[in-house]
Amino acid sequence: MPHHGHYHGRGRWAPQELPQKKQFFDLEPQYSTGYNWVHCAINEGILPLNAVLAGTDSDGSPIYVGRVNHDGNVLPAKVIPIRRVAYFSYNGIEISDPNIEVLCGLNFTWIPSEKGLLPKGAVLSGYSSTGEPIYIGRAHHDGSLTPGKINPKHGCLYIAYGGREHARPNYEVLVDAKKLGEPSVGGKWIPAKSNGPVPPGALVAGNDSDGATIYLGRVFRHGMTLPAKVSPCKRMCHTGDEGLEFEMAEYEALCCSTASWIPFHGVFPINAVECGRDRTGEKLYFGRGRYNGSLTPGKILEWSKVLKIPFGWKEIPLREFDILVDNSNSSSCTVQLLDWTPGTNDSAAPKGALLAGHDSDGAPIYLGRVMFEGNQLPAKVIPRKKLCHTCHQGKELMMISYEALCNARVSWIPFHGIIPPKAVLCGHTRWGEAVYIGRGPHKGSITPGKILENEKVLKIPFEWNELSIRGGEILVHN
């Protein structure tokens, strides 16, 4: 593949000149809502609040998303606070630069893509000196999960590693989850003010202790999207955050919706309506529960499966509640956006990681995925033994870092050589072939492995070999 990393132009800014660089970024209004770029003195090893984590270096050091201005190009950078340095790629080489900005905010996700394609909501880093937009991506390389730059015209991601610039046709794109498009709720979110009337067709969520009607709202606070209770007759809109109840002046009401409330039984329905993510990255759903004579809406936390409602200037946790579901097109609800969380062999499995089986000695095995020579592959992760293994071309390979599938609504079904419609996609090989996730029994273990689209055979890593397994299972969306 020809190298396309050459950008030309002049210009550089110093910290005192930061206000002048608006010329690069004011073309994109998204920078004024939800997140921003904050200048960082990386040589002090301190990051601003809510810095966006991108991955880990090959030694397990956390890497954050940054950007630099170099020769008139505004380029993504990998920020490594432990080393007090940031790196970016330019003109085929890796360059360090202490004069950086760090991306700060919440509600981000990474979406797989390839060959220069970008999903909706892709986060813009800036522009090249010739005016071409540059976006932020990441890919696995040599045991690391490294962020880099995407120029759509070049059809790949470039990352800086080991002193060089490396091109990757398959990668993930950093996406502002708020710009992915509204969850399907068969209606619209209409802006409103707490001291005014509720918009026509607003969805009723319950009632206050005195019988006053409460409508469902959502508010934006500190970069997060949170559920809210709206009571027009009291001219109030309240939300909950960090254990407290807060009064909000503006909100959005869900109007003319076909959504409905159903009892929550410990499993999130595939058509549950998502609200956003909290500051730790945990998904939030809309719920409602009874307390002190009220029926009050609030947020459901995906990991703890607890509803928290704003009441009496506090957040009240409830374990029996309803969840909001979308009825607009329930027959077409098939898959959800997967949450792949970075991890390393030196740490415990990420919270909510999917248990995939067990080793011959009973050690739990979690499901991971890794990138090896341009191939995105399933992996077996055994935190008790501090190992992550995958298989490729007949061999079992040891990996240093991985991504764990977390908080997913999935299940294992028997695999008979046919890829089912709801099979969970792990990624693609370097040639574009789809890779699916399976697991199978061998020598007292239940071990996860890969199923290639064309071969339709389960292969697992075991005793330093890649073994073909009969009578296995395949992972599918619920």
mmCIF file with all atom_site columns, C-alpha atoms in Angstrom, residues 211-392:
data_model
loop_
_atom_site.group_PDB
_atom_site.id
_atom_site.type_symbol
_atom_site.label_atom_id
_atom_site.label_alt_id
_atom_site.label_comp_id
_atom_site.label_asym_id
_atom_site.label_entity_id
_atom_site.label_seq_id
_atom_site.pdbx_PDB_ins_code
_atom_site.Cartn_x
_atom_site.Cartn_y
_atom_site.Cartn_z
_atom_site.occupancy
_atom_site.B_iso_or_equiv
_atom_site.pdbx_formal_charge
_atom_site.auth_seq_id
_atom_site.auth_comp_id
_atom_site.auth_asym_id
_atom_site.auth_atom_id
_atom_site.pdbx_PDB_model_num
ATOM 1   C CA . GLY A 1 211 ? -50.758 13.097  42.749 1.00 0.00 ? 211 GLY A CA 1
ATOM 2   C CA . ALA A 1 212 ? -49.188 15.659  40.398 1.00 0.00 ? 212 ALA A CA 1
ATOM 3   C CA . THR A 1 213 ? -48.426 14.175  36.970 1.00 0.00 ? 213 THR A CA 1
ATOM 4   C CA . ILE A 1 214 ? -44.763 13.514  36.176 1.00 0.00 ? 214 ILE A CA 1
ATOM 5   C CA . TYR A 1 215 ? -43.505 13.363  32.581 1.00 0.00 ? 215 TYR A CA 1
ATOM 6   C CA . LEU A 1 216 ? -40.318 11.753  31.307 1.00 0.00 ? 216 LEU A CA 1
ATOM 7   C CA . GLY A 1 217 ? -37.475 14.086  30.437 1.00 0.00 ? 217 GLY A CA 1
ATOM 8   C CA . ARG A 1 218 ? -33.773 13.983  29.839 1.00 0.00 ? 218 ARG A CA 1
ATOM 9   C CA . VAL A 1 219 ? -31.178 16.612  30.704 1.00 0.00 ? 219 VAL A CA 1
ATOM 10  C CA . PHE A 1 220 ? -27.548 17.309  29.911 1.00 0.00 ? 220 PHE A CA 1
ATOM 11  C CA . ARG A 1 221 ? -25.281 17.791  32.907 1.00 0.00 ? 221 ARG A CA 1
ATOM 12  C CA . HIS A 1 222 ? -21.467 17.867  32.963 1.00 0.00 ? 222 HIS A CA 1
ATOM 13  C CA . GLY A 1 223 ? -21.278 16.118  29.598 1.00 0.00 ? 223 GLY A CA 1
ATOM 14  C CA . MET A 1 224 ? -23.742 13.368  30.570 1.00 0.00 ? 224 MET A CA 1
ATOM 15  C CA . THR A 1 225 ? -27.275 12.639  29.415 1.00 0.00 ? 225 THR A CA 1
ATOM 16  C CA . LEU A 1 226 ? -29.474 11.823  32.412 1.00 0.00 ? 226 LEU A CA 1
ATOM 17  C CA . PRO A 1 227 ? -33.161 10.936  32.890 1.00 0.00 ? 227 PRO A CA 1
ATOM 18  C CA . ALA A 1 228 ? -35.292 13.570  34.601 1.00 0.00 ? 228 ALA A CA 1
ATOM 19  C CA . LYS A 1 229 ? -38.706 13.930  36.218 1.00 0.00 ? 229 LYS A CA 1
ATOM 20  C CA . VAL A 1 230 ? -40.738 16.819  34.858 1.00 0.00 ? 230 VAL A CA 1
ATOM 21  C CA . SER A 1 231 ? -43.740 18.254  36.744 1.00 0.00 ? 231 SER A CA 1
ATOM 22  C CA . PRO A 1 232 ? -45.275 21.143  34.740 1.00 0.00 ? 232 PRO A CA 1
ATOM 23  C CA . CYS A 1 233 ? -47.783 22.118  37.423 1.00 0.00 ? 233 CYS A CA 1
ATOM 24  C CA . LYS A 1 234 ? -44.869 22.715  39.830 1.00 0.00 ? 234 LYS A CA 1
ATOM 25  C CA . ARG A 1 235 ? -42.693 24.268  37.121 1.00 0.00 ? 235 ARG A CA 1
ATOM 26  C CA . MET A 1 236 ? -39.855 21.926  37.905 1.00 0.00 ? 236 MET A CA 1
ATOM 27  C CA . CYS A 1 237 ? -37.471 19.493  36.281 1.00 0.00 ? 237 CYS A CA 1
ATOM 28  C CA . HIS A 1 238 ? -35.226 17.413  38.542 1.00 0.00 ? 238 HIS A CA 1
ATOM 29  C CA . THR A 1 239 ? -32.510 14.825  37.914 1.00 0.00 ? 239 THR A CA 1
ATOM 30  C CA . GLY A 1 240 ? -30.211 12.728  40.064 1.00 0.00 ? 240 GLY A CA 1
ATOM 31  C CA . ASP A 1 241 ? -26.418 12.542  40.016 1.00 0.00 ? 241 ASP A CA 1
ATOM 32  C CA . GLU A 1 242 ? -23.721 11.470  42.482 1.00 0.00 ? 242 GLU A CA 1
ATOM 33  C CA . GLY A 1 243 ? -26.303 10.674  45.160 1.00 0.00 ? 243 GLY A CA 1
ATOM 34  C CA . LEU A 1 244 ? -28.074 14.035  45.046 1.00 0.00 ? 244 LEU A CA 1
ATOM 35  C CA . GLU A 1 245 ? -31.145 15.573  43.378 1.00 0.00 ? 245 GLU A CA 1
ATOM 36  C CA . PHE A 1 246 ? -30.581 18.621  41.166 1.00 0.00 ? 246 PHE A CA 1
ATOM 37  C CA . GLU A 1 247 ? -32.961 21.206  39.716 1.00 0.00 ? 247 GLU A CA 1
ATOM 38  C CA . MET A 1 248 ? -32.594 21.859  35.982 1.00 0.00 ? 248 MET A CA 1
ATOM 39  C CA . ALA A 1 249 ? -33.886 24.810  33.952 1.00 0.00 ? 249 ALA A CA 1
ATOM 40  C CA . GLU A 1 250 ? -34.001 23.077  30.561 1.00 0.00 ? 250 GLU A CA 1
ATOM 41  C CA . TYR A 1 251 ? -34.817 19.550  29.418 1.00 0.00 ? 251 TYR A CA 1
ATOM 42  C CA . GLU A 1 252 ? -36.040 17.467  26.503 1.00 0.00 ? 252 GLU A CA 1
ATOM 43  C CA . ALA A 1 253 ? -39.368 15.639  26.666 1.00 0.00 ? 253 ALA A CA 1
ATOM 44  C CA . LEU A 1 254 ? -40.049 12.364  24.846 1.00 0.00 ? 254 LEU A CA 1
ATOM 45  C CA . CYS A 1 255 ? -43.114 13.125  22.716 1.00 0.00 ? 255 CYS A CA 1
ATOM 46  C CA . CYS A 1 256 ? -45.476 11.124  20.487 1.00 0.00 ? 256 CYS A CA 1
ATOM 47  C CA . SER A 1 257 ? -43.651 7.942   21.405 1.00 0.00 ? 257 SER A CA 1
ATOM 48  C CA . THR A 1 258 ? -44.748 4.325   21.119 1.00 0.00 ? 258 THR A CA 1
ATOM 49  C CA . ALA A 1 259 ? -42.504 3.367   24.053 1.00 0.00 ? 259 ALA A CA 1
ATOM 50  C CA . SER A 1 260 ? -44.019 1.745   27.124 1.00 0.00 ? 260 SER A CA 1
ATOM 51  C CA . TRP A 1 261 ? -43.089 0.685   30.655 1.00 0.00 ? 261 TRP A CA 1
ATOM 52  C CA . ILE A 1 262 ? -42.664 -2.992  31.549 1.00 0.00 ? 262 ILE A CA 1
ATOM 53  C CA . PRO A 1 263 ? -41.505 -4.674  34.782 1.00 0.00 ? 263 PRO A CA 1
ATOM 54  C CA . PHE A 1 264 ? -37.759 -5.261  35.002 1.00 0.00 ? 264 PHE A CA 1
ATOM 55  C CA . HIS A 1 265 ? -36.796 -8.846  35.849 1.00 0.00 ? 265 HIS A CA 1
ATOM 56  C CA . GLY A 1 266 ? -33.003 -8.625  35.967 1.00 0.00 ? 266 GLY A CA 1
ATOM 57  C CA . VAL A 1 267 ? -32.353 -8.907  32.198 1.00 0.00 ? 267 VAL A CA 1
ATOM 58  C CA . PHE A 1 268 ? -32.297 -5.882  29.901 1.00 0.00 ? 268 PHE A CA 1
ATOM 59  C CA . PRO A 1 269 ? -34.736 -6.310  26.997 1.00 0.00 ? 269 PRO A CA 1
ATOM 60  C CA . ILE A 1 270 ? -33.165 -5.959  23.556 1.00 0.00 ? 270 ILE A CA 1
ATOM 61  C CA . ASN A 1 271 ? -35.487 -2.995  22.905 1.00 0.00 ? 271 ASN A CA 1
ATOM 62  C CA . ALA A 1 272 ? -34.743 -1.217  26.199 1.00 0.00 ? 272 ALA A CA 1
ATOM 63  C CA . VAL A 1 273 ? -34.334 2.532   25.613 1.00 0.00 ? 273 VAL A CA 1
ATOM 64  C CA . GLU A 1 274 ? -30.832 3.739   26.447 1.00 0.00 ? 274 GLU A CA 1
ATOM 65  C CA . CYS A 1 275 ? -30.254 7.193   27.875 1.00 0.00 ? 275 CYS A CA 1
ATOM 66  C CA . GLY A 1 276 ? -26.466 7.496   27.756 1.00 0.00 ? 276 GLY A CA 1
ATOM 67  C CA . ARG A 1 277 ? -23.477 6.751   29.990 1.00 0.00 ? 277 ARG A CA 1
ATOM 68  C CA . ASP A 1 278 ? -22.388 8.072   33.363 1.00 0.00 ? 278 ASP A CA 1
ATOM 69  C CA . ARG A 1 279 ? -18.935 9.444   34.145 1.00 0.00 ? 279 ARG A CA 1
ATOM 70  C CA . THR A 1 280 ? -17.514 5.938   34.648 1.00 0.00 ? 280 THR A CA 1
ATOM 71  C CA . GLY A 1 281 ? -18.744 4.723   31.263 1.00 0.00 ? 281 GLY A CA 1
ATOM 72  C CA . GLU A 1 282 ? -21.648 2.664   32.633 1.00 0.00 ? 282 GLU A CA 1
ATOM 73  C CA . LYS A 1 283 ? -24.727 2.559   30.394 1.00 0.00 ? 283 LYS A CA 1
ATOM 74  C CA . LEU A 1 284 ? -27.909 4.195   31.693 1.00 0.00 ? 284 LEU A CA 1
ATOM 75  C CA . TYR A 1 285 ? -31.501 3.255   30.847 1.00 0.00 ? 285 TYR A CA 1
ATOM 76  C CA . PHE A 1 286 ? -34.818 4.915   31.618 1.00 0.00 ? 286 PHE A CA 1
ATOM 77  C CA . GLY A 1 287 ? -36.739 3.404   34.503 1.00 0.00 ? 287 GLY A CA 1
ATOM 78  C CA . ARG A 1 288 ? -39.395 4.306   37.061 1.00 0.00 ? 288 ARG A CA 1
ATOM 79  C CA . GLY A 1 289 ? -40.208 3.073   40.542 1.00 0.00 ? 289 GLY A CA 1
ATOM 80  C CA . ARG A 1 290 ? -42.557 3.582   43.496 1.00 0.00 ? 290 ARG A CA 1
ATOM 81  C CA . TYR A 1 291 ? -41.387 5.477   46.568 1.00 0.00 ? 291 TYR A CA 1
ATOM 82  C CA . ASN A 1 292 ? -43.309 7.307   49.335 1.00 0.00 ? 292 ASN A CA 1
ATOM 83  C CA . GLY A 1 293 ? -46.534 7.299   47.351 1.00 0.00 ? 293 GLY A CA 1
ATOM 84  C CA . SER A 1 294 ? -44.910 8.465   44.125 1.00 0.00 ? 294 SER A CA 1
ATOM 85  C CA . LEU A 1 295 ? -44.165 6.773   40.815 1.00 0.00 ? 295 LEU A CA 1
ATOM 86  C CA . THR A 1 296 ? -40.932 8.516   39.827 1.00 0.00 ? 296 THR A CA 1
ATOM 87  C CA . PRO A 1 297 ? -38.689 8.137   36.762 1.00 0.00 ? 297 PRO A CA 1
ATOM 88  C CA . GLY A 1 298 ? -34.934 7.804   37.072 1.00 0.00 ? 298 GLY A CA 1
ATOM 89  C CA . LYS A 1 299 ? -31.876 6.021   35.738 1.00 0.00 ? 299 LYS A CA 1
ATOM 90  C CA . ILE A 1 300 ? -31.130 2.296   35.641 1.00 0.00 ? 300 ILE A CA 1
ATOM 91  C CA . LEU A 1 301 ? -27.443 1.435   35.969 1.00 0.00 ? 301 LEU A CA 1
ATOM 92  C CA . GLU A 1 302 ? -26.519 -1.451  33.690 1.00 0.00 ? 302 GLU A CA 1
ATOM 93  C CA . TRP A 1 303 ? -23.844 -3.069  35.861 1.00 0.00 ? 303 TRP A CA 1
ATOM 94  C CA . SER A 1 304 ? -25.650 -2.971  39.218 1.00 0.00 ? 304 SER A CA 1
ATOM 95  C CA . LYS A 1 305 ? -29.156 -3.238  37.692 1.00 0.00 ? 305 LYS A CA 1
ATOM 96  C CA . VAL A 1 306 ? -30.429 -0.731  40.248 1.00 0.00 ? 306 VAL A CA 1
ATOM 97  C CA . LEU A 1 307 ? -32.838 2.146   39.608 1.00 0.00 ? 307 LEU A CA 1
ATOM 98  C CA . LYS A 1 308 ? -31.930 5.486   41.156 1.00 0.00 ? 308 LYS A CA 1
ATOM 99  C CA . ILE A 1 309 ? -34.630 8.149   41.360 1.00 0.00 ? 309 ILE A CA 1
ATOM 100 C CA . PRO A 1 310 ? -34.356 11.814  42.426 1.00 0.00 ? 310 PRO A CA 1
ATOM 101 C CA . PHE A 1 311 ? -36.469 12.329  45.551 1.00 0.00 ? 311 PHE A CA 1
ATOM 102 C CA . GLY A 1 312 ? -36.150 14.576  48.617 1.00 0.00 ? 312 GLY A CA 1
ATOM 103 C CA . TRP A 1 313 ? -32.920 16.094  47.248 1.00 0.00 ? 313 TRP A CA 1
ATOM 104 C CA . LYS A 1 314 ? -31.265 12.698  47.243 1.00 0.00 ? 314 LYS A CA 1
ATOM 105 C CA . GLU A 1 315 ? -30.922 9.758   44.852 1.00 0.00 ? 315 GLU A CA 1
ATOM 106 C CA . ILE A 1 316 ? -32.966 6.844   46.167 1.00 0.00 ? 316 ILE A CA 1
ATOM 107 C CA . PRO A 1 317 ? -31.915 3.326   45.030 1.00 0.00 ? 317 PRO A CA 1
ATOM 108 C CA . LEU A 1 318 ? -34.734 0.900   44.179 1.00 0.00 ? 318 LEU A CA 1
ATOM 109 C CA . ARG A 1 319 ? -34.506 -2.788  43.261 1.00 0.00 ? 319 ARG A CA 1
ATOM 110 C CA . GLU A 1 320 ? -38.072 -3.246  42.006 1.00 0.00 ? 320 GLU A CA 1
ATOM 111 C CA . PHE A 1 321 ? -39.010 -1.029  39.072 1.00 0.00 ? 321 PHE A CA 1
ATOM 112 C CA . ASP A 1 322 ? -40.153 -0.693  35.446 1.00 0.00 ? 322 ASP A CA 1
ATOM 113 C CA . ILE A 1 323 ? -37.952 -0.165  32.405 1.00 0.00 ? 323 ILE A CA 1
ATOM 114 C CA . LEU A 1 324 ? -38.812 1.805   29.251 1.00 0.00 ? 324 LEU A CA 1
ATOM 115 C CA . VAL A 1 325 ? -38.902 -0.255  26.044 1.00 0.00 ? 325 VAL A CA 1
ATOM 116 C CA . ASP A 1 326 ? -39.348 0.642   22.392 1.00 0.00 ? 326 ASP A CA 1
ATOM 117 C CA . ASN A 1 327 ? -42.405 -0.823  20.670 1.00 0.00 ? 327 ASN A CA 1
ATOM 118 C CA . SER A 1 328 ? -41.981 0.985   17.351 1.00 0.00 ? 328 SER A CA 1
ATOM 119 C CA . ASN A 1 329 ? -40.373 -1.940  15.528 1.00 0.00 ? 329 ASN A CA 1
ATOM 120 C CA . SER A 1 330 ? -39.848 -4.770  17.994 1.00 0.00 ? 330 SER A CA 1
ATOM 121 C CA . SER A 1 331 ? -39.666 -7.415  15.273 1.00 0.00 ? 331 SER A CA 1
ATOM 122 C CA . SER A 1 332 ? -36.522 -5.870  13.792 1.00 0.00 ? 332 SER A CA 1
ATOM 123 C CA . CYS A 1 333 ? -34.623 -5.518  17.073 1.00 0.00 ? 333 CYS A CA 1
ATOM 124 C CA . THR A 1 334 ? -31.747 -7.920  16.578 1.00 0.00 ? 334 THR A CA 1
ATOM 125 C CA . VAL A 1 335 ? -28.390 -6.713  17.834 1.00 0.00 ? 335 VAL A CA 1
ATOM 126 C CA . GLN A 1 336 ? -26.951 -4.077  20.138 1.00 0.00 ? 336 GLN A CA 1
ATOM 127 C CA . LEU A 1 337 ? -23.768 -2.035  20.107 1.00 0.00 ? 337 LEU A CA 1
ATOM 128 C CA . LEU A 1 338 ? -21.132 -4.116  21.887 1.00 0.00 ? 338 LEU A CA 1
ATOM 129 C CA . ASP A 1 339 ? -18.971 -2.835  24.693 1.00 0.00 ? 339 ASP A CA 1
ATOM 130 C CA . TRP A 1 340 ? -15.347 -3.940  24.236 1.00 0.00 ? 340 TRP A CA 1
ATOM 131 C CA . THR A 1 341 ? -13.296 -2.727  27.215 1.00 0.00 ? 341 THR A CA 1
ATOM 132 C CA . PRO A 1 342 ? -9.456  -2.642  27.161 1.00 0.00 ? 342 PRO A CA 1
ATOM 133 C CA . GLY A 1 343 ? -7.615  -4.917  29.601 1.00 0.00 ? 343 GLY A CA 1
ATOM 134 C CA . THR A 1 344 ? -4.138  -6.297  30.264 1.00 0.00 ? 344 THR A CA 1
ATOM 135 C CA . ASN A 1 345 ? -2.707  -9.529  31.642 1.00 0.00 ? 345 ASN A CA 1
ATOM 136 C CA . ASP A 1 346 ? -1.508  -7.781  34.790 1.00 0.00 ? 346 ASP A CA 1
ATOM 137 C CA . SER A 1 347 ? -4.979  -6.712  35.883 1.00 0.00 ? 347 SER A CA 1
ATOM 138 C CA . ALA A 1 348 ? -8.297  -8.314  36.749 1.00 0.00 ? 348 ALA A CA 1
ATOM 139 C CA . ALA A 1 349 ? -10.879 -8.820  34.033 1.00 0.00 ? 349 ALA A CA 1
ATOM 140 C CA . PRO A 1 350 ? -12.844 -5.596  33.348 1.00 0.00 ? 350 PRO A CA 1
ATOM 141 C CA . LYS A 1 351 ? -16.105 -5.231  35.222 1.00 0.00 ? 351 LYS A CA 1
ATOM 142 C CA . GLY A 1 352 ? -18.964 -7.002  33.475 1.00 0.00 ? 352 GLY A CA 1
ATOM 143 C CA . ALA A 1 353 ? -16.627 -9.153  31.340 1.00 0.00 ? 353 ALA A CA 1
ATOM 144 C CA . LEU A 1 354 ? -18.358 -12.127 29.701 1.00 0.00 ? 354 LEU A CA 1
ATOM 145 C CA . LEU A 1 355 ? -17.470 -15.515 31.178 1.00 0.00 ? 355 LEU A CA 1
ATOM 146 C CA . ALA A 1 356 ? -16.752 -17.840 28.258 1.00 0.00 ? 356 ALA A CA 1
ATOM 147 C CA . GLY A 1 357 ? -15.779 -21.115 29.971 1.00 0.00 ? 357 GLY A CA 1
ATOM 148 C CA . HIS A 1 358 ? -13.061 -22.609 32.141 1.00 0.00 ? 358 HIS A CA 1
ATOM 149 C CA . ASP A 1 359 ? -9.608  -24.122 31.791 1.00 0.00 ? 359 ASP A CA 1
ATOM 150 C CA . SER A 1 360 ? -8.800  -27.774 32.453 1.00 0.00 ? 360 SER A CA 1
ATOM 151 C CA . ASP A 1 361 ? -8.020  -26.949 36.097 1.00 0.00 ? 361 ASP A CA 1
ATOM 152 C CA . GLY A 1 362 ? -11.270 -25.012 36.536 1.00 0.00 ? 362 GLY A CA 1
ATOM 153 C CA . ALA A 1 363 ? -9.793  -21.504 36.179 1.00 0.00 ? 363 ALA A CA 1
ATOM 154 C CA . PRO A 1 364 ? -12.442 -19.123 34.743 1.00 0.00 ? 364 PRO A CA 1
ATOM 155 C CA . ILE A 1 365 ? -11.921 -18.044 31.125 1.00 0.00 ? 365 ILE A CA 1
ATOM 156 C CA . TYR A 1 366 ? -13.305 -14.710 29.912 1.00 0.00 ? 366 TYR A CA 1
ATOM 157 C CA . LEU A 1 367 ? -13.913 -13.690 26.317 1.00 0.00 ? 367 LEU A CA 1
ATOM 158 C CA . GLY A 1 368 ? -11.450 -11.264 24.787 1.00 0.00 ? 368 GLY A CA 1
ATOM 159 C CA . ARG A 1 369 ? -10.447 -10.077 21.348 1.00 0.00 ? 369 ARG A CA 1
ATOM 160 C CA . VAL A 1 370 ? -7.033  -9.062  20.040 1.00 0.00 ? 370 VAL A CA 1
ATOM 161 C CA . MET A 1 371 ? -5.430  -7.720  16.908 1.00 0.00 ? 371 MET A CA 1
ATOM 162 C CA . PHE A 1 372 ? -2.617  -9.785  15.382 1.00 0.00 ? 372 PHE A CA 1
ATOM 163 C CA . GLU A 1 373 ? -0.997  -8.956  12.039 1.00 0.00 ? 373 GLU A CA 1
ATOM 164 C CA . GLY A 1 374 ? -4.114  -7.107  10.911 1.00 0.00 ? 374 GLY A CA 1
ATOM 165 C CA . ASN A 1 375 ? -6.490  -9.885  12.008 1.00 0.00 ? 375 ASN A CA 1
ATOM 166 C CA . GLN A 1 376 ? -9.081  -9.235  14.722 1.00 0.00 ? 376 GLN A CA 1
ATOM 167 C CA . LEU A 1 377 ? -9.398  -12.500 16.648 1.00 0.00 ? 377 LEU A CA 1
ATOM 168 C CA . PRO A 1 378 ? -11.209 -13.897 19.704 1.00 0.00 ? 378 PRO A CA 1
ATOM 169 C CA . ALA A 1 379 ? -9.011  -14.719 22.686 1.00 0.00 ? 379 ALA A CA 1
ATOM 170 C CA . LYS A 1 380 ? -9.192  -16.670 25.920 1.00 0.00 ? 380 LYS A CA 1
ATOM 171 C CA . VAL A 1 381 ? -8.443  -14.503 28.939 1.00 0.00 ? 381 VAL A CA 1
ATOM 172 C CA . ILE A 1 382 ? -7.525  -16.165 32.243 1.00 0.00 ? 382 ILE A CA 1
ATOM 173 C CA . PRO A 1 383 ? -6.900  -13.451 34.882 1.00 0.00 ? 383 PRO A CA 1
ATOM 174 C CA . ARG A 1 384 ? -5.981  -16.047 37.536 1.00 0.00 ? 384 ARG A CA 1
ATOM 175 C CA . LYS A 1 385 ? -2.990  -17.050 35.382 1.00 0.00 ? 385 LYS A CA 1
ATOM 176 C CA . LYS A 1 386 ? -2.341  -13.547 33.990 1.00 0.00 ? 386 LYS A CA 1
ATOM 177 C CA . LEU A 1 387 ? -2.583  -14.729 30.404 1.00 0.00 ? 387 LEU A CA 1
ATOM 178 C CA . CYS A 1 388 ? -4.373  -13.972 27.171 1.00 0.00 ? 388 CYS A CA 1
ATOM 179 C CA . HIS A 1 389 ? -4.044  -16.410 24.262 1.00 0.00 ? 389 HIS A CA 1
ATOM 180 C CA . THR A 1 390 ? -5.386  -16.478 20.715 1.00 0.00 ? 390 THR A CA 1
ATOM 181 C CA . CYS A 1 391 ? -4.732  -18.713 17.734 1.00 0.00 ? 391 CYS A CA 1
ATOM 182 C CA . HIS A 1 392 ? -3.647  -18.056 14.160 1.00 0.00 ? 392 HIS A CA 1
#
